[in-house]
Amino acid sequence: MPSKLFVSAQEVAERAGVSRSAVSRTFTPGASVSADTRRRVLEAAEALGYHVNHLARGLMRNESGIVCLIVSDVATPYRSALLRELTIQLQNAGKVAMFVNTDRSDGSVDRALQQAIRYRADASIILSGLPDKSITQLCLRSGQRLVLINRDDDQPGPLKINLDDYESGGRIATAFVRAGCKTLAFANSEAGTPSLMGRERGFIAAATKLGLEVVVERYGSTGYEAGRVLAQRMLTRAERPDGVFCATDLLACGFMDAARHQFGLSIPDQLCVAGFDDIEQASWSSFNLTTFAQPVMAIATQAVKWLASGGHEDEPEEAHSVRLKAELIWRGSIRKG
Amino acid sequence: MPSKLFVSAQEVAERAGVSRSAVSRTFTPGASVSADTRRRVLEAAEALGYHVNHLARGLMRNESGIVCLIVSDVATPYRSALLRELTIQLQNAGKVAMFVNTDRSDGSVDRALQQAIRYRADASIILSGLPDKSITQLCLRSGQRLVLINRDDDQPGPLKINLDDYESGGRIATAFVRAGCKTLAFANSEAGTPSLMGRERGFIAAATKLGLEVVVERYGSTGYEAGRVLAQRMLTRAERPDGVFCATDLLACGFMDAARHQFGLSIPDQLCVAGFDDIEQASWSSFNLTTFAQPVMAIATQAVKWLASGGHEDEPEEAHSVRLKAELIWRGSIRKG
DNA sequence: TTATGGATTGCACGCAAGTGCAACTCGATG
DNA sequence: CATCGAGTTGCACTTGCGTGCAATCCATAA
C-alpha cells in the first residue's frame, strides 16, 4: 500500500487548465497541439513529476516496447558480453529489455516465453534452450517476434542468427597442421548444442581430410572445471595430443591451467590450444589464447535491426536466417607454422 | 502491424459461455468461482492460448510486478554474478526483472529511473552510479521502492546494502604482516567509489597501526588492464612492494600477470597479492588468489526480502541499512605466516 | 411450502492512456 | 459582413483487466 501513487495525466491536465486529451497529445509525437498548450502541459508535468504510463500506452497501442531476453548462464563471460551489447542496442532502438533467467530446470524456456506473453512483449530473444513448437506458434500467432541466437532451429517464423561453426573448426585444424601438430583432439562439453557440435564436426572433417585422426572427449558443462577434467583425461592417454581445440574459451582456460600446472607442459611448445568465443580472459597474458571471436556486436545489430524493422511475416523464409563469420584471433597458444 | 493479436479474456469468456468476470476471477486467487465454471474457463483458455495481460492487470492493481535493475559493466564477472542471483531470486518472488544498462554517459542513472517510473516498476535496484536526489524523491513519492547496492548514500528512504569494506582492508593488512611483508601497497582504480575507498582507508589505517607505511597508486577503471598498468608503476619503484592489496580481483589478475610475466616475480614467494570480490577467475589455478567473497546471495536475499515484504516507510531509518560481511577466501597468493 | 442463507454470477464502473469526430477559434479572403 | 479553411480542443469511446454491488441460484431448515 504505497502512501501516494504515480502522477496521472488527469492531474497534469487539471494543473495546466486543459483537457486530458491535450496532455496525451503533448506526449504523442505528431499530434496536433498549439505551442502554448504544449508549454503549459510540459510545465505542469515537470512540476508534478509526470511520466507517461507505458503500461497503459502499451495497452492502447498494442505495443509495449518490451523485448524479453531469455538467458541462462548469465554469469558466463560470453553470455554477459552478448547481453551487454543487446541491452545497449535495444535501448538505442527505444526498447526496454525484460530479463528472464532460465538457470533452473528444463522447460523453463517455455515458462519464460509465457512471461513474455503475459507482459505483451513485442519480441523475445532466446539465448538459451529451445522453446516447444506449440509455444513458438502461440508467440507468432500473437504477433510477437522471435529471435534465436546460436540455437539452430528449423521452425519457420523466428529470426535465426548463427555462426559458421563448422568452417571455423576446419580453419583451426589447418592451423594445427601448419604448426606441426601430430595428434589432434577436440575437447567438448556434454551439452551437445548445435554450435558445439558444429565446431566438433567441422574440426574432425578437416583433420580427416588432412590425414589426421581426432580424439574426441566430452564432459560436463562448457566451463573451466570441465576443461580441467578433460585435460586430465586427454593428457594421460598413451598417445598424448599435441593440438587441442576446445569448444569454448572457458574449457580452454581450464585445459591450459591443468596442462601447465598439473602436467608441466609448455604452451605452445609442447601443446597447442585453441578456443572459441574470445572472452576477455583469452587475451590475458596467462592464457594468450588463439580463439574465434563471437561477433557479439554484429549479432546484436542484426537482432535489433530485424526487430525494429518489424520484419514482416510475408518475407521469404530465407530472410529469417543470418549466418555470421567468427573471426580468428591469432594469439600465442598455437605455434607459428 | 501484427497479423493477429493476443487472446483477450473476452474471447475466452465467449468460448466458455460465461461472462468476462468469470474469466477474470478464475485467474484471481481467492475469488469466488464454482468448480464447474473454473474448469470450463481453464479449458477455453488452454485451447486459445490465453494468458492474463499483466500490463492491464498492473494498471488495475497499481502494481506491475516489474522490478528495474539499473546496472553498468554487466560483462564484468562480479556484476554478472550479482545480476544472476538477483534475477533468480526476483523470479522466485514472482517478480519480473527489467534491465537498464547505464554504460553510457553519466546522468543515465536518472534516465534509467525515469524508465522505471514510466513502466510503473514496483521497485528499482541500483547497482551502479547514484541517482539525483530529486529523482529519488519522485520515486519514493510515487510509491516505488529503491535499493542501493554498495552505493553508500545518505538519502533516507532507499534500502542500502553495503559491505564491511573498511574492516576487510584491515584484515588483509594483518595477513600481509604475518606473511612477513615489509613494504605494503594498495592498488586502486580512479573510480573512487565509497566501496573502493573504504577498502583503501581500512588497509592504510591498519597498516599504519602495525607500523608499516602503504604506497597507494590509483589508475583507470577497476579492470584487468588497469591492474597491469598499476603493476608497472609499482614494481619499478626503488622500494618495491612485497605485499599488494588490489581493490578488485580484476585489478589483481592484471597485477599478477604483469608481475609474473613482465617482472618474473614468483607469487607468493617474492610478492603477496590479495583481491576483492572472489570472481570465478580468482579460483583458477593461474591465479589462486586470496580474496574477499562478495556475499552475492545474501545481498540478493536481503534486497528481495525487503521488496517482497513491501518494507513500509514508517520503519525506523536504521532498518533501511544493511551491512554484510565479506568472507576472506584463503588461497595461495599470500604466504602462510 | 416458504424462508433463509451462502455461494455464484453478471453488470457496470474504473484504471491511464490514445484517437476519430465534431465543435470550436481565429485570421484571411471575397 | 459572411464564408472559408486551417489549426486546436474536448467529448466519448476504446484497450484488458479487477471488483463492488445487486441479482440469481440452490440446498437446507422451519
XYZ file of C-alpha atoms in Angstrom, chain B residues 20-301:
282
model
C -15.719 -11.963 -18.730
C -15.851 -11.522 -14.971
C -15.788 -15.263 -14.536
C -12.603 -15.453 -16.559
C -11.036 -12.712 -14.526
C -11.991 -14.404 -11.289
C -10.638 -17.728 -12.445
C -7.228 -16.175 -12.691
C -7.525 -14.207 -9.480
C -6.545 -16.308 -6.466
C -9.147 -16.200 -3.762
C -12.003 -15.029 -5.958
C -15.346 -16.785 -5.900
C -15.834 -19.189 -8.825
C -17.573 -22.530 -8.942
C -15.513 -25.560 -9.784
C -17.522 -26.105 -12.934
C -17.089 -22.584 -14.283
C -13.440 -22.655 -13.407
C -12.917 -25.832 -15.361
C -14.688 -24.546 -18.458
C -12.726 -21.293 -18.360
C -9.421 -23.082 -17.974
C -10.277 -25.371 -20.872
C -11.134 -22.471 -23.128
C -8.042 -20.560 -22.036
C -5.838 -23.525 -22.752
C -7.386 -24.055 -26.156
C -6.996 -20.430 -27.193
C -3.595 -19.918 -25.593
C -4.827 -17.218 -23.256
C -2.503 -15.509 -20.809
C -3.567 -12.725 -18.485
C -2.366 -9.349 -19.720
C -0.079 -8.168 -16.947
C 0.016 -4.682 -18.392
C -3.688 -4.307 -17.819
C -3.567 -6.131 -14.516
C -0.799 -3.822 -13.374
C -2.905 -0.865 -14.392
C -5.769 -2.008 -12.220
C -3.830 -3.231 -9.242
C -1.392 -0.367 -9.361
C 1.342 -2.962 -9.029
C 3.113 -4.060 -12.155
C 5.272 -6.844 -10.743
C 8.228 -5.280 -12.500
C 11.493 -4.626 -10.718
C 14.007 -2.480 -12.538
C 17.685 -3.367 -12.353
C 19.994 -0.459 -13.082
C 23.460 -1.665 -13.955
C 26.653 -0.773 -15.757
C 29.588 -3.026 -16.587
C 27.330 -6.043 -16.920
C 30.031 -8.018 -18.655
C 32.189 -7.918 -15.556
C 32.407 -11.154 -13.546
C 31.245 -9.729 -10.248
C 28.419 -7.729 -11.742
C 27.092 -10.572 -13.831
C 27.216 -12.914 -10.848
C 25.214 -10.489 -8.758
C 22.807 -9.979 -11.610
C 22.322 -13.695 -11.940
C 21.461 -14.106 -8.292
C 19.137 -11.112 -8.260
C 17.139 -12.251 -11.263
C 16.764 -15.766 -9.907
C 15.539 -14.598 -6.542
C 13.258 -11.982 -8.047
C 11.655 -14.618 -10.214
C 11.163 -16.867 -7.221
C 9.398 -13.986 -5.531
C 7.054 -13.684 -8.505
C 8.624 -10.528 -9.863
C 9.951 -9.766 -13.307
C 13.278 -8.070 -13.897
C 13.537 -5.113 -16.197
C 17.042 -4.370 -17.232
C 18.513 -0.929 -17.803
C 22.112 -0.663 -18.903
C 23.807 2.591 -17.924
C 27.118 2.029 -19.638
C 26.720 5.349 -21.402
C 27.382 8.837 -20.144
C 26.624 9.993 -16.644
C 23.178 11.112 -15.643
C 21.961 7.972 -17.317
C 21.048 6.601 -13.932
C 18.449 9.317 -13.751
C 17.185 8.406 -17.185
C 17.077 4.793 -16.118
C 14.907 5.653 -13.150
C 12.587 7.573 -15.435
C 12.189 4.411 -17.463
C 11.355 2.594 -14.272
C 8.695 5.177 -13.497
C 7.240 5.034 -16.987
C 6.799 1.299 -16.684
C 5.487 1.711 -13.159
C 8.091 -0.613 -11.726
C 7.301 -1.657 -8.167
C 10.931 -1.123 -7.287
C 14.343 -0.294 -8.645
C 17.627 -1.854 -7.638
C 20.642 0.301 -8.363
C 23.999 -1.413 -8.824
C 25.816 1.469 -10.492
C 26.006 5.188 -10.131
C 23.941 7.379 -7.895
C 20.617 8.968 -8.772
C 19.958 12.640 -8.282
C 18.138 13.372 -5.043
C 15.144 14.843 -6.888
C 14.573 11.649 -8.840
C 14.953 9.558 -5.734
C 12.305 11.674 -4.099
C 9.991 11.293 -7.070
C 10.357 7.529 -6.968
C 9.580 7.364 -3.284
C 6.643 9.741 -3.601
C 5.275 7.541 -6.365
C 5.395 4.544 -4.088
C 8.343 2.964 -5.827
C 10.810 1.157 -3.581
C 14.543 1.717 -4.017
C 17.542 -0.444 -3.211
C 21.129 0.771 -3.417
C 23.790 -1.928 -3.511
C 27.299 -0.902 -2.475
C 26.353 2.685 -3.165
C 26.648 4.120 0.312
C 24.323 7.055 0.027
C 22.836 9.000 2.888
C 19.456 9.768 1.373
C 16.679 8.463 3.601
C 14.143 6.100 2.092
C 16.033 3.607 -0.049
C 17.333 0.328 1.366
C 21.098 0.483 1.436
C 23.127 -2.724 1.309
C 26.837 -2.412 1.973
C 29.841 -4.488 2.951
C 32.389 -4.089 5.698
C 34.981 -2.754 3.266
C 36.939 -0.861 5.887
C 37.304 -3.863 8.188
C 38.277 -6.098 5.282
C 41.118 -3.777 4.427
C 42.300 -4.145 7.984
C 42.203 -7.932 7.939
C 44.347 -8.121 4.844
C 46.958 -5.769 6.319
C 47.294 -8.161 9.242
C 47.662 -11.117 6.902
C 50.434 -9.384 4.979
C 52.322 -8.606 8.161
C 52.017 -12.215 9.331
C 53.404 -13.288 5.977
C 56.432 -11.170 6.678
C 55.798 -8.469 4.095
C 57.826 -5.335 4.646
C 56.556 -2.935 2.003
C 52.823 -2.703 1.522
C 50.892 -1.177 -1.330
C 47.294 -0.589 -2.301
C 46.356 -0.765 -5.978
C 43.193 1.154 -6.631
C 41.264 2.489 -9.588
C 40.427 6.121 -10.107
C 36.721 5.406 -9.814
C 36.782 6.472 -6.185
C 33.522 4.815 -5.178
C 32.881 4.502 -1.466
C 33.458 0.731 -1.518
C 36.880 1.071 -3.103
C 37.872 3.960 -0.902
C 36.671 2.130 2.183
C 38.987 -0.785 1.441
C 41.848 1.636 0.870
C 41.318 3.556 4.069
C 40.866 0.445 6.159
C 44.038 -1.074 4.760
C 46.081 2.053 5.330
C 44.759 2.567 8.830
C 45.527 -0.990 9.900
C 48.983 -0.985 8.291
C 49.857 2.264 9.947
C 48.802 0.852 13.270
C 51.086 -2.116 12.620
C 53.969 0.213 11.938
C 54.102 -0.065 8.150
C 53.593 2.552 5.501
C 51.456 1.952 2.448
C 52.157 3.061 -1.089
C 48.917 3.954 -2.852
C 48.543 4.178 -6.555
C 45.317 4.849 -8.443
C 44.752 4.368 -12.104
C 41.937 3.830 -14.629
C 38.977 1.583 -14.136
C 38.660 -1.494 -11.975
C 39.624 -3.879 -14.775
C 42.459 -6.161 -15.804
C 44.314 -3.617 -17.923
C 44.404 -1.098 -15.112
C 45.916 -3.799 -12.925
C 48.753 -4.286 -15.401
C 49.480 -0.583 -15.512
C 49.444 -0.361 -11.744
C 51.922 -3.219 -11.567
C 54.246 -1.451 -13.949
C 54.131 1.669 -11.868
C 54.557 -0.015 -8.539
C 57.052 -2.730 -9.343
C 59.534 -0.296 -10.861
C 59.726 1.701 -7.675
C 63.017 1.927 -5.837
C 61.473 0.258 -2.846
C 59.428 -2.497 -4.449
C 56.341 -3.512 -2.516
C 56.104 -7.157 -1.483
C 52.502 -7.122 -0.309
C 49.847 -5.623 -2.563
C 46.153 -5.370 -1.866
C 44.194 -4.775 -5.053
C 40.827 -3.089 -4.751
C 39.192 -5.689 -7.030
C 40.003 -9.168 -8.292
C 40.247 -7.973 -11.871
C 42.911 -5.488 -10.846
C 44.653 -8.299 -9.005
C 44.592 -10.577 -12.057
C 46.180 -7.901 -14.202
C 48.669 -7.131 -11.467
C 49.691 -10.744 -11.026
C 50.022 -11.378 -14.747
C 52.301 -8.373 -15.159
C 54.285 -9.250 -12.036
C 54.932 -12.785 -13.267
C 55.308 -12.413 -16.991
C 56.934 -8.973 -17.163
C 58.836 -8.819 -13.920
C 59.437 -12.532 -13.442
C 58.276 -12.421 -9.867
C 57.118 -15.520 -8.050
C 53.866 -15.377 -6.111
C 53.643 -15.684 -3.155
C 57.377 -16.134 -2.560
C 58.524 -12.731 -3.735
C 55.190 -10.969 -3.791
C 51.948 -11.401 -1.886
C 48.715 -10.321 -3.523
C 45.130 -10.055 -2.362
C 41.985 -9.004 -4.167
C 38.317 -8.372 -3.559
C 35.094 -9.855 -4.989
C 36.028 -13.526 -5.361
C 35.194 -13.679 -9.035
C 35.346 -17.082 -10.627
C 38.790 -16.436 -12.117
C 40.248 -15.912 -8.655
C 39.916 -19.638 -8.057
C 41.593 -20.593 -11.332
C 44.976 -22.179 -10.727
C 46.711 -19.478 -12.774
C 45.765 -17.012 -10.086
C 44.776 -18.934 -6.991
C 44.037 -15.591 -5.441
C 43.361 -14.921 -1.796
C 40.421 -12.578 -1.760
C 37.192 -11.480 -0.124
C 33.951 -13.014 -1.335
C 31.120 -10.678 -2.124
C 28.136 -12.269 -0.361
C 26.207 -12.174 -3.609
C 23.486 -14.474 -2.445
C 22.970 -12.682 0.824
C 22.832 -9.347 -0.978
C 20.141 -10.602 -3.322
C 18.241 -12.230 -0.479
